[in-house]
Structures are given as structure tokens and as C-alpha cells.
Amino acid sequence: MQNFGELRLDRISRHFHTHAALRELDLTIKAGEFISLLGPSGCGKSTALNCIAGLLSLTSGEIRLDGKRIDPLPPEQRGFGMVFQNYALFPHMSVRRNIAFGLEMRGIRRAEVNQRVEKALKLVRLDNLGDRLPGQLSGGQQQRVAIARAAVIEPPLVLMDEPLSNLDAKLRIEMRHEIRRLHNELGLTTIYVTHDQDEALSLSDRIVVMRDGVKRQEGTPEELYQRPATLDVALFMGFRNVLDVNARQDGVGRITAESGAVRLGALGQAPSGPAIAAFRPDDVLLAGEEGQPAHVGTVEYCGRDWLADLTLPDGRTVLMRSPHPLTKGDPIRFTVPPERVRVFAGEEALA
Ligand SMILES: Nc1ncnc2c1ncn2[C@@H]1O[C@H](COP(=O)(O)OP(=O)(O)OP(=O)(O)O)[C@@H](O)[C@H]1O
Ligand SMILES: [Mg+2]
């Protein structure tokens, strides 16, 4: 393993003609970290990853590995491992030869190549399928070959671009565990691109949320899940309920968010005035007399629980996830714990 301390992106930008796919992204990745770039389609995730890999040149900015500039280097001199959405395996070569390819290109002795390939096959649990062609494997198995091929060269950095998006839901969750296990066992440093918040939350040490070519927020999964800094990050993190409110700050970290018949408490700081309150369906709880009145609308059975539309007296809708069955048309009262309500005002509310 070629060790390194940190990879640093310094205000990197990438334009396509006049269109800026990536704008002044700053990011530091420390050895051993698992970082996800998370954001909606077209926000610049793949562009950022391809700039790091050297597959795309920068329009401006610098990339440094332990202080040494690498952005002028071609991809092969950076030597990072890549895993793509479509696996990109050589169809006419056996699994074993696919994995060996990168080592052979580096002129490594045959005996050592064989030994490393066998070890990589075991790691991804494909030791009995080494002689098959990629076309004779399932999607999940092919993706494991792609991961073995990237990891076998023991790269300083592994870059993965939506590697699980072609797999079905069950396999995606299994492979997610596999990817994190390999990251830990091999002591890799990984940058992982996804638009799936669950994937990013479960895999990452740190998440970078992007939108329109810029970084919107960076933090641990817990920080992003609990305290999204802006409304667009909150929406991306599952705060599906969004209400226009009037916020009142009491000066000691408590906010009252009111509009019409609705009154919610929240924690934190927000200037008093027009604002947006956001919360998750999971955090809407049934309450007694002190709760907010509403009527149950459509109810969807989700297996473990129910997802219901609640209609407020002013006609607006709140989504609630309930562990108990609810009946359409019933009057209910609900509450949302103040620590689960985010209030965004002004700039932060820009969606
Ligand atoms: N070769 C290209 N020429 C022109 N525009 C491009 C090119 N590649 C990407 N773009 C544009 O740059 C922006 C960012 O694209 P990018 O592929 O980085 O998005 P992404 O976040 O990876 O999206 P997705 O989740 O759909 O893969 C998009 O608006 C895209 O249309
Ligand atoms: Mg992409």
C-alpha cells in the first residue's frame, strides 16, 4: 500500500463550455477515511470524482496529495482504483485475468500476481468463480470482480461512482456491507459517489452534500441526519414535511413556529419572522389534547408501519409514519418533538 496522509482539493472547478459542472469545491480527505459525495442527479458528483481520478482536467483549482500537486498528472500516474456503475469488466477475459490485468500492466512478477489475485478473490468471496467470464456472473458478482480489480493494485485511493445502482434492493444492501468490510479490512481510503442518502449514511465517515456544482454541507452522517444546515439538504435527508411559518425566537435557544392553526416548538437559533419549518414523517407522533388537530387522509401500509397524510384545519398536509394503523377520516392530534424540528429562515431556506 502506498501510504499517504491527505488528499486536498483546493477550490477545484470544472466547466463544460460555459456551463460550470463543478464550482470551487474544497475538500480534504485523510488516509483511511470513507467519504461520500451525495446529491441529486446533475449536481457534479461524477465530475468531481473524474477530476480526482484525472479523467477530466480542471478548469481551475489544485489537487494535492501530501502537499504535492497531482492535478497535472495523467490518471495512470495517480494510480487510483476506480469502480464504475457499469462494472467495465473485460468481457473476453476470465474473472481471474480481469483482476490480474492491473498488476500485469505494472510489470509485477507472475508468482506475485497469482498470489495477489487469489487473495483478492477470497476477499470478495469469489474464490470458486475465478475461471468464469463476466457474462456468466450475476450483477452483484460482477461488481465484486470490479471491486477486487480496483483493490488488488492496493491503490492509495479508491474512487467509486454509484457502484450499486444497477443492483436490486436486497443485493444493494448486502454489497453495501461488503464495500465497508473491504474498506476496513484493506485499510483503504475511499471516495464514494451516490444519490442514495441511506447508502451514504450507512457507509460513510463523512458525507459531502452537493447541489448545482457546489458543496452545500459537509459532516458526519449523524450531523447531516440530525442537523441539516439548509432546507435543500434537509429535503435530501428526508425532511419531507415543509411548512411556511412565522418564527419567534425566545433568546435562549427555543423557537416557536406558528402558522394558522399550527404551532410547533423547535430548538436552535433562527431570526424571528417568516421561516420554514421542516420535519420527518417519522417524527410526527400521536398526542393528547395538547396536540395539533388534523384529520387522517390516505393511509399506505408499509409492512412495519403506516404512512399517512394528515390534513390540517387550513387544508395543508403533513406526512406521518405511524407504528399503529390509522383510519381515513378519523380526527387525531399530533405533535413533533422540538429537537426534531428544523427552522430555516432567509438564506438557509433557499431551496
Ligand atoms: N461531457 C460533458 N459535457 C457537457 N456537460 C457535461 C458533461 N458531463 C457532465 N456535464 C454536465 O455537468 C453537470 C454535472 O454532471 P455530473 O455527471 O457530474 O453529475 P452527477 O452528480 O454525477 O449526476 P448523476 O447522479 O446523474 O450521475 C450536469 O449538468 C451535466 O449535464
Ligand atoms: Mg454521476
PDB file of N, CA, C and O in Angstrom, residues 292-348:
ATOM      1  N   GLN A 292     -51.660  19.047  17.952  1.00  0.00           N
ATOM      2  CA  GLN A 292     -52.217  19.786  16.824  1.00  0.00           C
ATOM      3  C   GLN A 292     -53.354  18.977  16.215  1.00  0.00           C
ATOM      4  O   GLN A 292     -53.172  17.788  15.936  1.00  0.00           O
ATOM      5  N   PRO A 293     -54.503  19.594  15.963  1.00  0.00           N
ATOM      6  CA  PRO A 293     -55.593  18.824  15.370  1.00  0.00           C
ATOM      7  C   PRO A 293     -55.365  18.585  13.873  1.00  0.00           C
ATOM      8  O   PRO A 293     -54.809  19.439  13.185  1.00  0.00           O
ATOM      9  N   ALA A 294     -55.813  17.417  13.415  1.00  0.00           N
ATOM     10  CA  ALA A 294     -55.739  17.088  11.991  1.00  0.00           C
ATOM     11  C   ALA A 294     -56.686  15.929  11.710  1.00  0.00           C
ATOM     12  O   ALA A 294     -57.167  15.287  12.641  1.00  0.00           O
ATOM     13  N   HIS A 295     -56.941  15.697  10.409  1.00  0.00           N
ATOM     14  CA  HIS A 295     -57.726  14.533  10.014  1.00  0.00           C
ATOM     15  C   HIS A 295     -56.862  13.588   9.210  1.00  0.00           C
ATOM     16  O   HIS A 295     -55.989  14.028   8.453  1.00  0.00           O
ATOM     17  N   VAL A 296     -57.094  12.292   9.369  1.00  0.00           N
ATOM     18  CA  VAL A 296     -56.319  11.307   8.618  1.00  0.00           C
ATOM     19  C   VAL A 296     -56.820  11.263   7.182  1.00  0.00           C
ATOM     20  O   VAL A 296     -58.026  11.162   6.948  1.00  0.00           O
ATOM     21  N   GLY A 297     -55.891  11.365   6.235  1.00  0.00           N
ATOM     22  CA  GLY A 297     -56.244  11.225   4.821  1.00  0.00           C
ATOM     23  C   GLY A 297     -55.847   9.832   4.342  1.00  0.00           C
ATOM     24  O   GLY A 297     -56.104   8.837   5.029  1.00  0.00           O
ATOM     25  N   THR A 298     -55.161   9.776   3.200  1.00  0.00           N
ATOM     26  CA  THR A 298     -54.763   8.478   2.645  1.00  0.00           C
ATOM     27  C   THR A 298     -53.786   7.768   3.574  1.00  0.00           C
ATOM     28  O   THR A 298     -52.865   8.391   4.108  1.00  0.00           O
ATOM     29  N   VAL A 299     -53.979   6.461   3.754  1.00  0.00           N
ATOM     30  CA  VAL A 299     -53.063   5.670   4.586  1.00  0.00           C
ATOM     31  C   VAL A 299     -52.443   4.583   3.715  1.00  0.00           C
ATOM     32  O   VAL A 299     -53.132   3.895   2.983  1.00  0.00           O
ATOM     33  N   GLU A 300     -51.117   4.477   3.807  1.00  0.00           N
ATOM     34  CA  GLU A 300     -50.398   3.494   2.995  1.00  0.00           C
ATOM     35  C   GLU A 300     -49.746   2.498   3.951  1.00  0.00           C
ATOM     36  O   GLU A 300     -49.048   2.916   4.887  1.00  0.00           O
ATOM     37  N   TYR A 301     -49.959   1.216   3.738  1.00  0.00           N
ATOM     38  CA  TYR A 301     -49.354   0.192   4.594  1.00  0.00           C
ATOM     39  C   TYR A 301     -47.939  -0.085   4.099  1.00  0.00           C
ATOM     40  O   TYR A 301     -47.732  -0.359   2.923  1.00  0.00           O
ATOM     41  N   CYS A 302     -46.932   0.006   4.972  1.00  0.00           N
ATOM     42  CA  CYS A 302     -45.538  -0.148   4.534  1.00  0.00           C
ATOM     43  C   CYS A 302     -44.873  -1.390   5.127  1.00  0.00           C
ATOM     44  O   CYS A 302     -43.644  -1.487   5.137  1.00  0.00           O
ATOM     45  N   GLY A 303     -45.624  -2.315   5.681  1.00  0.00           N
ATOM     46  CA  GLY A 303     -45.001  -3.505   6.267  1.00  0.00           C
ATOM     47  C   GLY A 303     -44.825  -3.351   7.760  1.00  0.00           C
ATOM     48  O   GLY A 303     -45.619  -3.841   8.540  1.00  0.00           O
ATOM     49  N   ARG A 304     -43.780  -2.626   8.148  1.00  0.00           N
ATOM     50  CA  ARG A 304     -43.547  -2.410   9.587  1.00  0.00           C
ATOM     51  C   ARG A 304     -44.472  -1.346  10.143  1.00  0.00           C
ATOM     52  O   ARG A 304     -44.726  -1.292  11.326  1.00  0.00           O
ATOM     53  N   ASP A 305     -44.861  -0.392   9.296  1.00  0.00           N
ATOM     54  CA  ASP A 305     -45.627   0.755   9.801  1.00  0.00           C
ATOM     55  C   ASP A 305     -46.536   1.312   8.707  1.00  0.00           C
ATOM     56  O   ASP A 305     -46.630   0.737   7.618  1.00  0.00           O
ATOM     57  N   TRP A 306     -47.198   2.409   9.017  1.00  0.00           N
ATOM     58  CA  TRP A 306     -48.136   3.021   8.083  1.00  0.00           C
ATOM     59  C   TRP A 306     -47.680   4.451   7.788  1.00  0.00           C
ATOM     60  O   TRP A 306     -47.163   5.144   8.692  1.00  0.00           O
ATOM     61  N   LEU A 307     -47.858   4.870   6.556  1.00  0.00           N
ATOM     62  CA  LEU A 307     -47.550   6.247   6.176  1.00  0.00           C
ATOM     63  C   LEU A 307     -48.877   6.929   5.851  1.00  0.00           C
ATOM     64  O   LEU A 307     -49.612   6.478   4.977  1.00  0.00           O
ATOM     65  N   ALA A 308     -49.176   7.997   6.586  1.00  0.00           N
ATOM     66  CA  ALA A 308     -50.485   8.636   6.413  1.00  0.00           C
ATOM     67  C   ALA A 308     -50.340  10.107   6.073  1.00  0.00           C
ATOM     68  O   ALA A 308     -49.426  10.792   6.553  1.00  0.00           O
ATOM     69  N   ASP A 309     -51.244  10.594   5.235  1.00  0.00           N
ATOM     70  CA  ASP A 309     -51.402  12.038   5.007  1.00  0.00           C
ATOM     71  C   ASP A 309     -52.302  12.559   6.110  1.00  0.00           C
ATOM     72  O   ASP A 309     -53.396  12.044   6.289  1.00  0.00           O
ATOM     73  N   LEU A 310     -51.866  13.592   6.817  1.00  0.00           N
ATOM     74  CA  LEU A 310     -52.756  14.244   7.782  1.00  0.00           C
ATOM     75  C   LEU A 310     -53.164  15.576   7.178  1.00  0.00           C
ATOM     76  O   LEU A 310     -52.315  16.304   6.647  1.00  0.00           O
ATOM     77  N   THR A 311     -54.438  15.891   7.229  1.00  0.00           N
ATOM     78  CA  THR A 311     -54.889  17.186   6.710  1.00  0.00           C
ATOM     79  C   THR A 311     -55.092  18.141   7.873  1.00  0.00           C
ATOM     80  O   THR A 311     -55.825  17.835   8.825  1.00  0.00           O
ATOM     81  N   LEU A 312     -54.414  19.278   7.802  1.00  0.00           N
ATOM     82  CA  LEU A 312     -54.529  20.299   8.856  1.00  0.00           C
ATOM     83  C   LEU A 312     -55.819  21.086   8.645  1.00  0.00           C
ATOM     84  O   LEU A 312     -56.375  21.090   7.536  1.00  0.00           O
ATOM     85  N   PRO A 313     -56.299  21.794   9.689  1.00  0.00           N
ATOM     86  CA  PRO A 313     -57.540  22.564   9.542  1.00  0.00           C
ATOM     87  C   PRO A 313     -57.482  23.568   8.389  1.00  0.00           C
ATOM     88  O   PRO A 313     -58.490  23.878   7.772  1.00  0.00           O
ATOM     89  N   ASP A 314     -56.288  24.070   8.056  1.00  0.00           N
ATOM     90  CA  ASP A 314     -56.201  25.035   6.947  1.00  0.00           C
ATOM     91  C   ASP A 314     -56.004  24.345   5.594  1.00  0.00           C
ATOM     92  O   ASP A 314     -55.741  25.007   4.587  1.00  0.00           O
ATOM     93  N   GLY A 315     -56.093  23.015   5.566  1.00  0.00           N
ATOM     94  CA  GLY A 315     -56.024  22.294   4.295  1.00  0.00           C
ATOM     95  C   GLY A 315     -54.643  21.787   3.929  1.00  0.00           C
ATOM     96  O   GLY A 315     -54.502  20.996   2.994  1.00  0.00           O
ATOM     97  N   ARG A 316     -53.610  22.243   4.630  1.00  0.00           N
ATOM     98  CA  ARG A 316     -52.269  21.762   4.300  1.00  0.00           C
ATOM     99  C   ARG A 316     -52.094  20.310   4.778  1.00  0.00           C
ATOM    100  O   ARG A 316     -52.861  19.829   5.605  1.00  0.00           O
ATOM    101  N   THR A 317     -51.063  19.688   4.252  1.00  0.00           N
ATOM    102  CA  THR A 317     -50.868  18.258   4.535  1.00  0.00           C
ATOM    103  C   THR A 317     -49.566  18.026   5.287  1.00  0.00           C
ATOM    104  O   THR A 317     -48.551  18.664   5.006  1.00  0.00           O
ATOM    105  N   VAL A 318     -49.608  17.104   6.241  1.00  0.00           N
ATOM    106  CA  VAL A 318     -48.407  16.659   6.954  1.00  0.00           C
ATOM    107  C   VAL A 318     -48.338  15.143   6.817  1.00  0.00           C
ATOM    108  O   VAL A 318     -49.354  14.464   6.957  1.00  0.00           O
ATOM    109  N   LEU A 319     -47.151  14.628   6.494  1.00  0.00           N
ATOM    110  CA  LEU A 319     -46.980  13.175   6.382  1.00  0.00           C
ATOM    111  C   LEU A 319     -46.559  12.610   7.729  1.00  0.00           C
ATOM    112  O   LEU A 319     -45.674  13.154   8.385  1.00  0.00           O
ATOM    113  N   MET A 320     -47.179  11.502   8.116  1.00  0.00           N
ATOM    114  CA  MET A 320     -46.867  10.876   9.395  1.00  0.00           C
ATOM    115  C   MET A 320     -46.581   9.402   9.190  1.00  0.00           C
ATOM    116  O   MET A 320     -47.312   8.721   8.474  1.00  0.00           O
ATOM    117  N   ARG A 321     -45.529   8.923   9.825  1.00  0.00           N
ATOM    118  CA  ARG A 321     -45.259   7.491   9.823  1.00  0.00           C
ATOM    119  C   ARG A 321     -45.703   6.961  11.168  1.00  0.00           C
ATOM    120  O   ARG A 321     -45.252   7.458  12.207  1.00  0.00           O
ATOM    121  N   SER A 322     -46.615   6.013  11.154  1.00  0.00           N
ATOM    122  CA  SER A 322     -47.207   5.576  12.414  1.00  0.00           C
ATOM    123  C   SER A 322     -46.988   4.089  12.642  1.00  0.00           C
ATOM    124  O   SER A 322     -47.171   3.290  11.728  1.00  0.00           O
ATOM    125  N   PRO A 323     -46.607   3.697  13.865  1.00  0.00           N
ATOM    126  CA  PRO A 323     -46.455   2.268  14.158  1.00  0.00           C
ATOM    127  C   PRO A 323     -47.814   1.577  14.314  1.00  0.00           C
ATOM    128  O   PRO A 323     -47.877   0.358  14.384  1.00  0.00           O
ATOM    129  N   HIS A 324     -48.881   2.373  14.413  1.00  0.00           N
ATOM    130  CA  HIS A 324     -50.234   1.810  14.567  1.00  0.00           C
ATOM    131  C   HIS A 324     -51.046   2.128  13.324  1.00  0.00           C
ATOM    132  O   HIS A 324     -50.830   3.152  12.683  1.00  0.00           O
ATOM    133  N   PRO A 325     -52.013   1.257  13.006  1.00  0.00           N
ATOM    134  CA  PRO A 325     -52.867   1.553  11.853  1.00  0.00           C
ATOM    135  C   PRO A 325     -53.716   2.793  12.116  1.00  0.00           C
ATOM    136  O   PRO A 325     -54.108   3.051  13.258  1.00  0.00           O
ATOM    137  N   LEU A 326     -53.946   3.592  11.089  1.00  0.00           N
ATOM    138  CA  LEU A 326     -54.800   4.777  11.212  1.00  0.00           C
ATOM    139  C   LEU A 326     -55.958   4.607  10.241  1.00  0.00           C
ATOM    140  O   LEU A 326     -55.835   3.893   9.244  1.00  0.00           O
ATOM    141  N   THR A 327     -57.058   5.274  10.539  1.00  0.00           N
ATOM    142  CA  THR A 327     -58.243   5.112   9.689  1.00  0.00           C
ATOM    143  C   THR A 327     -58.558   6.418   8.992  1.00  0.00           C
ATOM    144  O   THR A 327     -58.644   7.480   9.636  1.00  0.00           O
ATOM    145  N   LYS A 328     -58.716   6.333   7.698  1.00  0.00           N
ATOM    146  CA  LYS A 328     -59.036   7.512   6.891  1.00  0.00           C
ATOM    147  C   LYS A 328     -60.271   8.220   7.455  1.00  0.00           C
ATOM    148  O   LYS A 328     -61.267   7.579   7.786  1.00  0.00           O
ATOM    149  N   GLY A 329     -60.168   9.544   7.573  1.00  0.00           N
ATOM    150  CA  GLY A 329     -61.305  10.337   8.038  1.00  0.00           C
ATOM    151  C   GLY A 329     -61.310  10.594   9.541  1.00  0.00           C
ATOM    152  O   GLY A 329     -62.006  11.505  10.004  1.00  0.00           O
ATOM    153  N   ASP A 330     -60.539   9.811  10.304  1.00  0.00           N
ATOM    154  CA  ASP A 330     -60.529   9.997  11.766  1.00  0.00           C
ATOM    155  C   ASP A 330     -59.875  11.316  12.156  1.00  0.00           C
ATOM    156  O   ASP A 330     -58.856  11.702  11.574  1.00  0.00           O
ATOM    157  N   PRO A 331     -60.442  11.997  13.177  1.00  0.00           N
ATOM    158  CA  PRO A 331     -59.744  13.158  13.714  1.00  0.00           C
ATOM    159  C   PRO A 331     -58.636  12.667  14.653  1.00  0.00           C
ATOM    160  O   PRO A 331     -58.847  11.708  15.397  1.00  0.00           O
ATOM    161  N   ILE A 332     -57.473  13.284  14.580  1.00  0.00           N
ATOM    162  CA  ILE A 332     -56.405  12.906  15.520  1.00  0.00           C
ATOM    163  C   ILE A 332     -55.704  14.179  15.984  1.00  0.00           C
ATOM    164  O   ILE A 332     -55.971  15.283  15.477  1.00  0.00           O
ATOM    165  N   ARG A 333     -54.810  14.012  16.939  1.00  0.00           N
ATOM    166  CA  ARG A 333     -53.929  15.112  17.328  1.00  0.00           C
ATOM    167  C   ARG A 333     -52.496  14.607  17.275  1.00  0.00           C
ATOM    168  O   ARG A 333     -52.230  13.460  17.610  1.00  0.00           O
ATOM    169  N   PHE A 334     -51.614  15.502  16.812  1.00  0.00           N
ATOM    170  CA  PHE A 334     -50.216  15.074  16.681  1.00  0.00           C
ATOM    171  C   PHE A 334     -49.286  16.115  17.275  1.00  0.00           C
ATOM    172  O   PHE A 334     -49.666  17.264  17.513  1.00  0.00           O
ATOM    173  N   THR A 335     -48.072  15.664  17.519  1.00  0.00           N
ATOM    174  CA  THR A 335     -47.035  16.578  17.982  1.00  0.00           C
ATOM    175  C   THR A 335     -45.711  16.175  17.339  1.00  0.00           C
ATOM    176  O   THR A 335     -45.587  15.062  16.832  1.00  0.00           O
ATOM    177  N   VAL A 336     -44.749  17.100  17.336  1.00  0.00           N
ATOM    178  CA  VAL A 336     -43.410  16.798  16.830  1.00  0.00           C
ATOM    179  C   VAL A 336     -42.426  17.255  17.904  1.00  0.00           C
ATOM    180  O   VAL A 336     -42.479  18.414  18.324  1.00  0.00           O
ATOM    181  N   PRO A 337     -41.560  16.378  18.402  1.00  0.00           N
ATOM    182  CA  PRO A 337     -40.604  16.804  19.434  1.00  0.00           C
ATOM    183  C   PRO A 337     -39.773  17.986  18.937  1.00  0.00           C
ATOM    184  O   PRO A 337     -39.286  17.954  17.799  1.00  0.00           O
ATOM    185  N   PRO A 338     -39.619  19.040  19.755  1.00  0.00           N
ATOM    186  CA  PRO A 338     -38.908  20.257  19.309  1.00  0.00           C
ATOM    187  C   PRO A 338     -37.509  19.981  18.768  1.00  0.00           C
ATOM    188  O   PRO A 338     -37.074  20.634  17.820  1.00  0.00           O
ATOM    189  N   GLU A 339     -36.825  18.961  19.334  1.00  0.00           N
ATOM    190  CA  GLU A 339     -35.453  18.699  18.857  1.00  0.00           C
ATOM    191  C   GLU A 339     -35.456  18.070  17.466  1.00  0.00           C
ATOM    192  O   GLU A 339     -34.404  17.912  16.854  1.00  0.00           O
ATOM    193  N   ARG A 340     -36.631  17.731  16.950  1.00  0.00           N
ATOM    194  CA  ARG A 340     -36.722  17.111  15.626  1.00  0.00           C
ATOM    195  C   ARG A 340     -37.215  18.084  14.570  1.00  0.00           C
ATOM    196  O   ARG A 340     -37.402  17.695  13.417  1.00  0.00           O
ATOM    197  N   VAL A 341     -37.477  19.320  14.963  1.00  0.00           N
ATOM    198  CA  VAL A 341     -37.977  20.306  14.000  1.00  0.00           C
ATOM    199  C   VAL A 341     -36.834  21.250  13.649  1.00  0.00           C
ATOM    200  O   VAL A 341     -36.154  21.771  14.537  1.00  0.00           O
ATOM    201  N   ARG A 342     -36.597  21.450  12.359  1.00  0.00           N
ATOM    202  CA  ARG A 342     -35.590  22.413  11.918  1.00  0.00           C
ATOM    203  C   ARG A 342     -36.323  23.636  11.376  1.00  0.00           C
ATOM    204  O   ARG A 342     -37.296  23.499  10.625  1.00  0.00           O
ATOM    205  N   VAL A 343     -35.868  24.811  11.783  1.00  0.00           N
ATOM    206  CA  VAL A 343     -36.490  26.035  11.274  1.00  0.00           C
ATOM    207  C   VAL A 343     -35.454  26.777  10.433  1.00  0.00           C
ATOM    208  O   VAL A 343     -34.341  27.041  10.892  1.00  0.00           O
ATOM    209  N   PHE A 344     -35.807  27.059   9.197  1.00  0.00           N
ATOM    210  CA  PHE A 344     -34.896  27.740   8.285  1.00  0.00           C
ATOM    211  C   PHE A 344     -35.469  29.098   7.905  1.00  0.00           C
ATOM    212  O   PHE A 344     -36.643  29.199   7.566  1.00  0.00           O
ATOM    213  N   ALA A 345     -34.624  30.103   7.984  1.00  0.00           N
ATOM    214  CA  ALA A 345     -35.085  31.437   7.605  1.00  0.00           C
ATOM    215  C   ALA A 345     -34.125  32.011   6.568  1.00  0.00           C
ATOM    216  O   ALA A 345     -32.966  31.626   6.505  1.00  0.00           O
ATOM    217  N   GLY A 346     -34.604  32.933   5.766  1.00  0.00           N
ATOM    218  CA  GLY A 346     -33.764  33.667   4.807  1.00  0.00           C
ATOM    219  C   GLY A 346     -32.959  32.745   3.927  1.00  0.00           C
ATOM    220  O   GLY A 346     -33.484  31.816   3.328  1.00  0.00           O
ATOM    221  N   GLU A 347     -31.637  33.015   3.890  1.00  0.00           N
ATOM    222  CA  GLU A 347     -30.696  32.294   3.033  1.00  0.00           C
ATOM    223  C   GLU A 347     -30.819  30.783   3.140  1.00  0.00           C
ATOM    224  O   GLU A 347     -30.812  30.075   2.142  1.00  0.00           O
ATOM    225  N   GLU A 348     -30.912  30.299   4.389  1.00  0.00           N
ATOM    226  CA  GLU A 348     -30.915  28.847   4.620  1.00  0.00           C
ATOM    227  C   GLU A 348     -32.120  28.179   3.989  1.00  0.00           C
ATOM    228  O   GLU A 348     -32.123  26.985   3.758  1.00  0.00           O
TER     229      GLU A 348
END
